[in-house]
Amino acid sequence: MNLNFINYLVEATDPRTPHPEDAIFAGSAAAAQAVNGLDAVIANPAGVTIKWDGKPALIFGKDQNGQLAVMDKYMWDKGVFATSVEDWKTYDAQKATGSLRGDLYNMLERIWPLLDAAVQAPGFYWGDLLYAAPLQPVQDKFVFKPNVVEYRVPVNSPLGKTIANSTAGIVVHQYYSKPGSTPVQWSGQGLVNVPGGIAIFTPAAGSRFSLRQPVQVARAARAAIQKYGASVDQLLGSLPQSTRDRIKTYFNKRTTGQTTQELHDWLQANVSKKQYDVLVGENFDGLLFAPTPDGEISESVAYTGLKQIWNSIYNYKQNLARQLEQQVQNVEEYVNGMPAGEGFVYPSTAGLVKIVDRTKFSAANFAKNI
């Protein structure tokens, strides 16, 4: 079956692809590179693709002898090749936790022969499962929710017609020619949609994106880096990596609503006393503060700059996310009943640019897993 009804995605196999705004914690040069990455998205919006919220992530394919293997990313990284569901059970039993995944085994039993039929060439494919049983229309739409995002696909759309003729569905984005090779974007070759089998999705879903340059927002991000970059670099350079990571964690938690504390209060329970004294101090004489000319205590230039740079890049990214969300076609996305998806990905020359609205998807994902 022709797979041209949707485009393909380059998405990192590393789930820790950073958010652009977090680049400042690697220094002002990295922050400037993140802004350049957002500029690149605007310059070539045709390269933007939907970041599907599938689960679980699977790497599957056939060796030179035509034998199918299906692994999760941890098995793949360890060189474990599972050629049966029994291999999954053995792997899980030998882990330190020894915990088994009963429901997952049943799902693998169902889709194993479907993947075997779909793979037509040697090599391995990285994908995310979207559904593992036939879907029935709900008010003329196919509805599935593999993780946090709920998807609704019109029955009469090209994608809907493919779903109607499938038992399961997986979105595929990367290809390995062999174990240990560098992954590349999947070309659309080597996998086929077999009637009644597993539908092979490629993630743009027929959407064609365009973007307007938010001039003032982009200018504010550059201005913040230029004004505060040296001070922020000096602050971060005086801290160990573990402390920088904790401050980044705070920014993330504050954004997703996991804390409402101010940073100096949050740090008291989340860094060592030594680092707390360096950053805050008993009399607010740490690196986050500075006296004003009239003797009052205020934020230091470096801390103000850290917030300004992070927020300005975040605002730039959010502007692009809002523009892109309005242009998704052929599939509806919802988080907690409100229109929203996991976000978008763009493969810039400097690396992947992840455009995710953290106030929606990230907050919902956190709430789901507590």
Tab-separated table of C-alpha atoms in Angstrom:
chain	number	residue	atom	x	y	z
A	1	MET	CA	0.000	0.000	0.000
A	2	ASN	CA	1.230	3.509	-0.801
A	3	LEU	CA	2.482	5.310	2.297
A	4	ASN	CA	2.546	8.795	0.751
A	5	PHE	CA	-0.563	9.988	2.614
A	6	ILE	CA	1.717	11.396	5.300
A	7	ASN	CA	5.293	12.678	5.536
A	8	TYR	CA	8.029	11.372	7.736
A	9	LEU	CA	9.618	12.563	10.964
A	10	VAL	CA	13.127	12.680	12.320
A	11	GLU	CA	12.799	12.163	16.067
A	12	ALA	CA	15.553	11.440	18.539
A	13	THR	CA	15.794	7.941	19.943
A	14	ASP	CA	16.967	9.697	23.081
A	15	PRO	CA	13.787	10.729	24.938
A	16	ARG	CA	15.768	13.481	26.660
A	17	THR	CA	15.907	15.796	23.661
A	18	PRO	CA	16.207	19.136	25.475
A	19	HIS	CA	13.674	21.927	25.402
A	20	PRO	CA	15.130	25.044	23.706
A	21	GLU	CA	14.712	27.227	26.791
A	22	ASP	CA	16.729	24.800	28.922
A	23	ALA	CA	19.770	25.445	26.717
A	24	ILE	CA	20.751	28.389	28.928
A	25	PHE	CA	21.783	25.947	31.643
A	26	ALA	CA	24.597	24.920	29.285
A	27	GLY	CA	25.626	28.565	28.898
A	28	SER	CA	24.791	31.603	26.804
A	29	ALA	CA	26.397	30.169	23.654
A	30	ALA	CA	24.076	27.163	23.849
A	31	ALA	CA	21.128	29.498	24.422
A	32	ALA	CA	22.046	31.470	21.306
A	33	GLN	CA	22.239	28.217	19.364
A	34	ALA	CA	18.743	27.314	20.612
A	35	VAL	CA	17.413	30.630	19.311
A	36	ASN	CA	19.095	29.923	15.967
A	37	GLY	CA	17.336	26.564	15.961
A	38	LEU	CA	13.950	28.241	16.364
A	39	ASP	CA	14.893	30.609	13.537
A	40	ALA	CA	15.629	27.564	11.393
A	41	VAL	CA	12.165	26.155	12.069
A	42	ILE	CA	10.622	29.343	10.696
A	43	ALA	CA	12.927	29.327	7.663
A	44	ASN	CA	11.980	25.756	6.718
A	45	PRO	CA	8.574	24.879	8.203
A	46	ALA	CA	8.169	22.045	5.689
A	47	GLY	CA	10.622	20.094	7.859
A	48	VAL	CA	8.351	20.270	10.914
A	49	THR	CA	6.556	17.093	11.907
A	50	ILE	CA	4.121	16.080	14.628
A	51	LYS	CA	5.602	14.514	17.742
A	52	TRP	CA	3.223	11.614	18.340
A	53	ASP	CA	2.629	10.467	21.901
A	54	GLY	CA	2.814	6.721	21.278
A	55	LYS	CA	3.608	4.037	23.815
A	56	PRO	CA	5.547	1.834	24.119
A	57	ALA	CA	8.529	2.684	21.953
A	58	LEU	CA	9.638	-0.377	19.996
A	59	ILE	CA	12.608	-1.187	17.781
A	60	PHE	CA	11.774	-3.992	15.385
A	61	GLY	CA	13.130	-5.545	12.231
A	62	LYS	CA	14.636	-8.586	10.601
A	63	ASP	CA	18.185	-9.795	10.465
A	64	GLN	CA	19.889	-11.056	7.304
A	65	ASN	CA	18.236	-14.444	7.863
A	66	GLY	CA	14.773	-12.925	7.895
A	67	GLN	CA	14.104	-13.487	11.596
A	68	LEU	CA	12.032	-10.820	13.326
A	69	ALA	CA	13.249	-9.247	16.557
A	70	VAL	CA	11.279	-6.759	18.674
A	71	MET	CA	12.881	-4.821	21.537
A	72	ASP	CA	12.311	-1.823	23.756
A	73	LYS	CA	15.007	0.874	23.711
A	74	TYR	CA	16.701	-0.487	26.821
A	75	MET	CA	17.026	-3.957	25.348
A	76	TRP	CA	18.331	-2.473	22.089
A	77	ASP	CA	20.964	-0.387	23.874
A	78	LYS	CA	22.158	-3.468	25.761
A	79	GLY	CA	22.368	-5.589	22.614
A	80	VAL	CA	19.517	-7.872	23.668
A	81	PHE	CA	17.616	-9.228	20.643
A	82	ALA	CA	14.233	-10.674	21.449
A	83	THR	CA	12.982	-13.067	18.793
A	84	SER	CA	9.957	-14.098	20.847
A	85	VAL	CA	7.792	-12.876	23.680
A	86	GLU	CA	9.466	-15.479	25.880
A	87	ASP	CA	12.722	-13.561	25.391
A	88	TRP	CA	11.001	-10.469	26.847
A	89	LYS	CA	9.910	-12.445	29.887
A	90	THR	CA	13.419	-13.807	30.389
A	91	TYR	CA	14.922	-10.327	30.066
A	92	ASP	CA	12.492	-8.843	32.584
A	93	ALA	CA	13.009	-11.675	35.068
A	94	GLN	CA	16.777	-11.098	34.996
A	95	LYS	CA	16.544	-7.350	35.672
A	96	ALA	CA	17.439	-6.052	39.111
A	97	THR	CA	13.768	-5.404	39.859
A	98	GLY	CA	12.659	-8.699	38.381
A	99	SER	CA	9.310	-7.100	37.573
A	100	LEU	CA	7.225	-8.614	34.807
A	101	ARG	CA	4.954	-6.763	32.375
A	102	GLY	CA	1.979	-9.044	31.851
A	103	ASP	CA	-0.223	-6.732	29.796
A	104	LEU	CA	2.693	-5.852	27.536
A	105	TYR	CA	3.372	-9.511	26.785
A	106	ASN	CA	-0.226	-10.026	25.689
A	107	MET	CA	-0.016	-7.014	23.407
A	108	LEU	CA	3.265	-8.267	21.916
A	109	GLU	CA	1.705	-11.655	21.242
A	110	ARG	CA	-0.998	-9.915	19.189
A	111	ILE	CA	1.218	-7.627	17.150
A	112	TRP	CA	4.233	-9.912	16.646
A	113	PRO	CA	2.908	-11.633	13.487
A	114	LEU	CA	1.640	-8.273	12.213
A	115	LEU	CA	5.105	-6.729	12.470
A	116	ASP	CA	6.572	-9.822	10.841
A	117	ALA	CA	4.279	-9.349	7.849
A	118	ALA	CA	4.947	-5.592	7.630
A	119	VAL	CA	8.756	-5.826	7.520
A	120	GLN	CA	9.861	-6.468	3.945
A	121	ALA	CA	13.602	-5.750	4.102
A	122	PRO	CA	16.536	-6.219	6.494
A	123	GLY	CA	17.189	-3.514	9.045
A	124	PHE	CA	15.501	-2.187	12.152
A	125	TYR	CA	12.842	0.478	12.644
A	126	TRP	CA	12.177	2.735	15.632
A	127	GLY	CA	8.507	3.431	16.253
A	128	ASP	CA	5.876	4.147	18.881
A	129	LEU	CA	2.784	2.001	19.219
A	130	LEU	CA	-0.486	3.907	18.812
A	131	TYR	CA	-3.067	1.132	19.239
A	132	ALA	CA	-2.901	-2.667	19.467
A	133	ALA	CA	-6.462	-3.777	18.711
A	134	PRO	CA	-8.978	-2.945	15.959
A	135	LEU	CA	-10.638	0.454	16.422
A	136	GLN	CA	-14.362	1.053	16.086
A	137	PRO	CA	-15.658	4.469	14.957
A	138	VAL	CA	-17.002	6.848	17.581
A	139	GLN	CA	-19.192	9.497	15.944
A	140	ASP	CA	-17.438	9.004	12.589
A	141	LYS	CA	-13.958	9.150	14.101
A	142	PHE	CA	-11.390	6.614	15.206
A	143	VAL	CA	-10.289	7.443	18.751
A	144	PHE	CA	-7.147	6.145	20.462
A	145	LYS	CA	-5.081	7.262	23.448
A	146	PRO	CA	-1.751	5.428	23.725
A	147	ASN	CA	-0.396	7.615	26.527
A	148	VAL	CA	-1.429	11.190	27.444
A	149	VAL	CA	-2.699	12.581	24.137
A	150	GLU	CA	-6.019	11.371	22.740
A	151	TYR	CA	-6.185	11.214	18.934
A	152	ARG	CA	-9.326	11.421	16.820
A	153	VAL	CA	-9.096	10.617	13.113
A	154	PRO	CA	-12.049	11.119	10.742
A	155	VAL	CA	-13.169	7.783	9.329
A	156	ASN	CA	-13.320	9.090	5.747
A	157	SER	CA	-9.847	10.672	5.769
A	158	PRO	CA	-6.916	8.904	4.061
A	159	LEU	CA	-5.485	8.028	7.449
A	160	GLY	CA	-8.897	6.913	8.681
A	161	LYS	CA	-9.286	4.535	5.760
A	162	THR	CA	-5.935	2.980	6.583
A	163	ILE	CA	-6.919	2.596	10.234
A	164	ALA	CA	-10.200	0.948	9.200
A	165	ASN	CA	-8.238	-1.759	7.431
A	166	SER	CA	-5.851	-2.470	10.309
A	167	THR	CA	-5.609	-4.413	13.554
A	168	ALA	CA	-2.944	-2.201	15.159
A	169	GLY	CA	-0.998	0.951	14.364
A	170	ILE	CA	2.547	2.185	14.870
A	171	VAL	CA	4.242	5.469	13.939
A	172	VAL	CA	7.762	4.910	12.567
A	173	HIS	CA	10.429	7.595	12.448
A	174	GLN	CA	13.943	6.137	12.343
A	175	TYR	CA	15.855	3.341	10.674
A	176	TYR	CA	18.978	1.367	11.603
A	177	SER	CA	20.702	-0.551	8.825
A	178	LYS	CA	22.128	-2.901	11.452
A	179	PRO	CA	22.657	-3.079	15.220
A	180	GLY	CA	25.116	-0.434	16.331
A	181	SER	CA	24.647	1.724	13.252
A	182	THR	CA	23.753	5.399	13.405
A	183	PRO	CA	19.995	5.901	13.026
A	184	VAL	CA	18.699	7.873	10.061
A	185	GLN	CA	15.287	9.191	9.197
A	186	TRP	CA	13.086	6.468	7.808
A	187	SER	CA	12.763	6.800	4.034
A	188	GLY	CA	9.347	5.122	3.855
A	189	GLN	CA	10.892	1.982	2.365
A	190	GLY	CA	11.064	-1.519	3.797
A	191	LEU	CA	7.666	-1.548	5.533
A	192	VAL	CA	4.240	-2.150	4.008
A	193	ASN	CA	0.654	-1.865	5.124
A	194	VAL	CA	-0.786	-5.359	4.914
A	195	PRO	CA	-4.622	-5.455	4.870
A	196	GLY	CA	-5.828	-6.340	8.334
A	197	GLY	CA	-2.310	-5.962	9.726
A	198	ILE	CA	-0.492	-3.166	11.503
A	199	ALA	CA	-0.898	0.302	9.997
A	200	ILE	CA	2.442	2.010	9.434
A	201	PHE	CA	2.144	5.733	10.178
A	202	THR	CA	4.613	8.433	9.237
A	203	PRO	CA	4.053	11.408	11.477
A	204	ALA	CA	3.212	14.598	9.572
A	205	ALA	CA	-0.308	13.241	8.975
A	206	GLY	CA	-0.715	15.248	5.776
A	207	SER	CA	-0.166	18.612	7.463
A	208	ARG	CA	1.731	21.339	5.618
A	209	PHE	CA	3.058	23.933	8.003
A	210	SER	CA	3.897	27.590	7.559
A	211	LEU	CA	5.187	30.017	10.178
A	212	ARG	CA	5.253	33.756	10.659
A	213	GLN	CA	8.329	35.299	12.242
A	214	PRO	CA	7.365	36.769	15.655
A	215	VAL	CA	9.821	39.630	15.262
A	216	GLN	CA	9.484	41.200	18.697
A	217	VAL	CA	9.553	37.877	20.521
A	218	ALA	CA	12.651	36.669	18.665
A	219	ARG	CA	14.344	40.022	19.192
A	220	ALA	CA	13.640	39.860	22.933
A	221	ALA	CA	15.368	36.463	23.173
A	222	ARG	CA	18.498	37.738	21.466
A	223	ALA	CA	18.514	40.923	23.508
A	224	ALA	CA	18.280	38.969	26.768
A	225	ILE	CA	21.237	36.791	25.810
A	226	GLN	CA	23.293	39.788	24.777
A	227	LYS	CA	22.480	41.738	27.940
A	228	TYR	CA	22.771	39.003	30.528
A	229	GLY	CA	24.791	36.210	28.917
A	230	ALA	CA	28.144	37.034	30.536
A	231	SER	CA	26.630	37.375	34.022
A	232	VAL	CA	24.700	34.131	33.681
A	233	ASP	CA	27.783	32.293	32.424
A	234	GLN	CA	29.701	33.509	35.456
A	235	LEU	CA	26.949	32.360	37.815
A	236	LEU	CA	26.571	28.922	36.249
A	237	GLY	CA	30.335	28.497	35.939
A	238	SER	CA	30.684	28.873	39.705
A	239	LEU	CA	28.298	25.997	40.397
A	240	PRO	CA	28.795	22.236	40.135
A	241	GLN	CA	26.792	20.446	37.445
A	242	SER	CA	24.534	18.840	40.042
A	243	THR	CA	23.442	22.252	41.319
A	244	ARG	CA	22.849	23.605	37.821
A	245	ASP	CA	20.703	20.539	37.160
A	246	ARG	CA	18.672	21.183	40.306
A	247	ILE	CA	17.994	24.782	39.280
A	248	LYS	CA	16.896	23.552	35.858
A	249	THR	CA	14.604	21.064	37.563
A	250	TYR	CA	13.057	23.921	39.503
A	251	PHE	CA	12.367	25.923	36.342
A	252	ASN	CA	10.722	22.852	34.820
A	253	LYS	CA	8.615	22.130	37.882
A	254	ARG	CA	7.532	25.745	38.176
A	255	THR	CA	6.431	25.742	34.542
A	256	THR	CA	4.386	22.555	34.825
A	257	GLY	CA	2.797	23.571	38.119
A	258	GLN	CA	4.613	21.036	40.285
A	259	THR	CA	5.735	23.809	42.623
A	260	THR	CA	4.702	27.366	43.404
A	261	GLN	CA	7.672	28.110	45.652
A	262	GLU	CA	10.244	30.751	44.890
A	263	LEU	CA	13.622	29.316	43.936
A	264	HIS	CA	15.372	30.232	47.191
A	265	ASP	CA	12.671	28.457	49.216
A	266	TRP	CA	12.670	25.396	46.942
A	267	LEU	CA	16.457	25.075	47.077
A	268	GLN	CA	16.448	24.662	50.852
A	269	ALA	CA	15.081	21.143	50.526
A	270	ASN	CA	16.680	20.255	47.207
A	271	VAL	CA	20.407	21.064	47.395
A	272	SER	CA	23.108	20.534	50.001
A	273	LYS	CA	23.514	23.080	52.779
A	274	LYS	CA	26.824	24.110	51.243
A	275	GLN	CA	25.239	24.891	47.882
A	276	TYR	CA	22.267	26.551	49.569
A	277	ASP	CA	24.638	28.864	51.388
A	278	VAL	CA	26.445	29.653	48.131
A	279	LEU	CA	23.211	30.489	46.315
A	280	VAL	CA	21.054	31.971	49.076
A	281	GLY	CA	23.038	32.417	52.284
A	282	GLU	CA	21.775	32.987	55.792
A	283	ASN	CA	21.181	36.702	55.154
A	284	PHE	CA	20.360	36.488	51.442
A	285	ASP	CA	23.959	37.254	50.629
A	286	GLY	CA	24.366	34.353	48.168
A	287	LEU	CA	24.799	34.481	44.411
A	288	LEU	CA	21.064	34.843	43.736
A	289	PHE	CA	20.856	38.150	45.579
A	290	ALA	CA	22.504	41.544	45.705
A	291	PRO	CA	21.969	44.694	47.817
A	292	THR	CA	20.323	47.690	46.198
A	293	PRO	CA	21.819	51.227	46.605
A	294	ASP	CA	19.396	51.900	49.464
A	295	GLY	CA	20.396	48.746	51.328
A	296	GLU	CA	17.464	46.526	50.360
A	297	ILE	CA	17.947	42.962	49.107
A	298	SER	CA	17.144	42.272	45.461
A	299	GLU	CA	17.841	39.611	42.877
A	300	SER	CA	21.341	39.562	41.478
A	301	VAL	CA	21.848	40.581	37.861
A	302	ALA	CA	22.862	37.001	37.065
A	303	TYR	CA	19.671	35.472	38.477
A	304	THR	CA	17.487	38.075	36.808
A	305	GLY	CA	19.327	37.325	33.579
A	306	LEU	CA	18.878	33.589	33.939
A	307	LYS	CA	15.123	34.066	34.235
A	308	GLN	CA	15.001	36.595	31.412
A	309	ILE	CA	16.882	34.372	28.969
A	310	TRP	CA	14.928	31.227	29.889
A	311	ASN	CA	11.573	33.009	29.648
A	312	SER	CA	12.362	34.813	26.399
A	313	ILE	CA	13.357	31.589	24.622
A	314	TYR	CA	10.346	29.850	26.133
A	315	ASN	CA	8.054	32.604	24.799
A	316	TYR	CA	9.615	32.291	21.341
A	317	LYS	CA	9.046	28.531	21.329
A	318	GLN	CA	5.497	28.883	22.643
A	319	ASN	CA	4.659	31.301	19.840
A	320	LEU	CA	5.727	28.713	17.266
A	321	ALA	CA	3.880	25.934	19.105
A	322	ARG	CA	0.625	27.912	19.007
A	323	GLN	CA	1.030	28.624	15.294
A	324	LEU	CA	1.720	24.970	14.497
A	325	GLU	CA	-1.095	23.579	16.627
A	326	GLN	CA	-3.617	25.528	14.562
A	327	GLN	CA	-2.386	23.910	11.339
A	328	VAL	CA	-2.522	20.203	12.201
A	329	GLN	CA	-4.791	18.468	9.700
A	330	ASN	CA	-6.395	15.028	9.362
A	331	VAL	CA	-6.027	14.244	13.055
A	332	GLU	CA	-7.378	15.948	16.178
A	333	GLU	CA	-5.305	15.967	19.369
A	334	TYR	CA	-6.592	16.418	22.924
A	335	VAL	CA	-5.005	16.569	26.377
A	336	ASN	CA	-7.457	16.351	29.279
A	337	GLY	CA	-10.294	17.068	26.879
A	338	MET	CA	-8.721	20.282	25.566
A	339	PRO	CA	-7.195	20.659	22.086
A	340	ALA	CA	-3.454	19.998	22.474
A	341	GLY	CA	-0.811	17.528	21.367
A	342	GLU	CA	2.640	16.473	22.494
A	343	GLY	CA	4.181	19.015	20.164
A	344	PHE	CA	6.435	19.116	17.130
A	345	VAL	CA	9.987	18.281	16.099
A	346	TYR	CA	12.309	19.911	13.590
A	347	PRO	CA	15.721	18.463	12.527
A	348	SER	CA	17.978	21.529	12.390
A	349	THR	CA	21.640	21.305	11.412
A	350	ALA	CA	22.523	21.864	15.077
A	351	GLY	CA	20.287	19.032	16.285
A	352	LEU	CA	16.652	18.354	16.932
A	353	VAL	CA	14.440	21.252	17.963
A	354	LYS	CA	11.590	20.132	20.218
A	355	ILE	CA	8.552	22.401	20.311
A	356	VAL	CA	6.371	21.236	23.186
A	357	ASP	CA	3.847	23.282	25.174
A	358	ARG	CA	4.943	22.271	28.646
A	359	THR	CA	1.965	23.862	30.356
A	360	LYS	CA	-0.270	21.359	28.574
A	361	PHE	CA	1.464	18.131	27.587
A	362	SER	CA	4.289	18.077	30.143
A	363	ALA	CA	1.991	18.974	33.016
A	364	ALA	CA	-0.517	16.309	31.966
A	365	ASN	CA	2.229	13.726	31.521
A	366	PHE	CA	3.537	14.458	35.027
A	367	ALA	CA	0.051	14.188	36.518
A	368	LYS	CA	-0.483	10.845	34.780
A	369	ASN	CA	2.663	9.354	36.262
A	370	ILE	CA	2.469	10.473	39.896
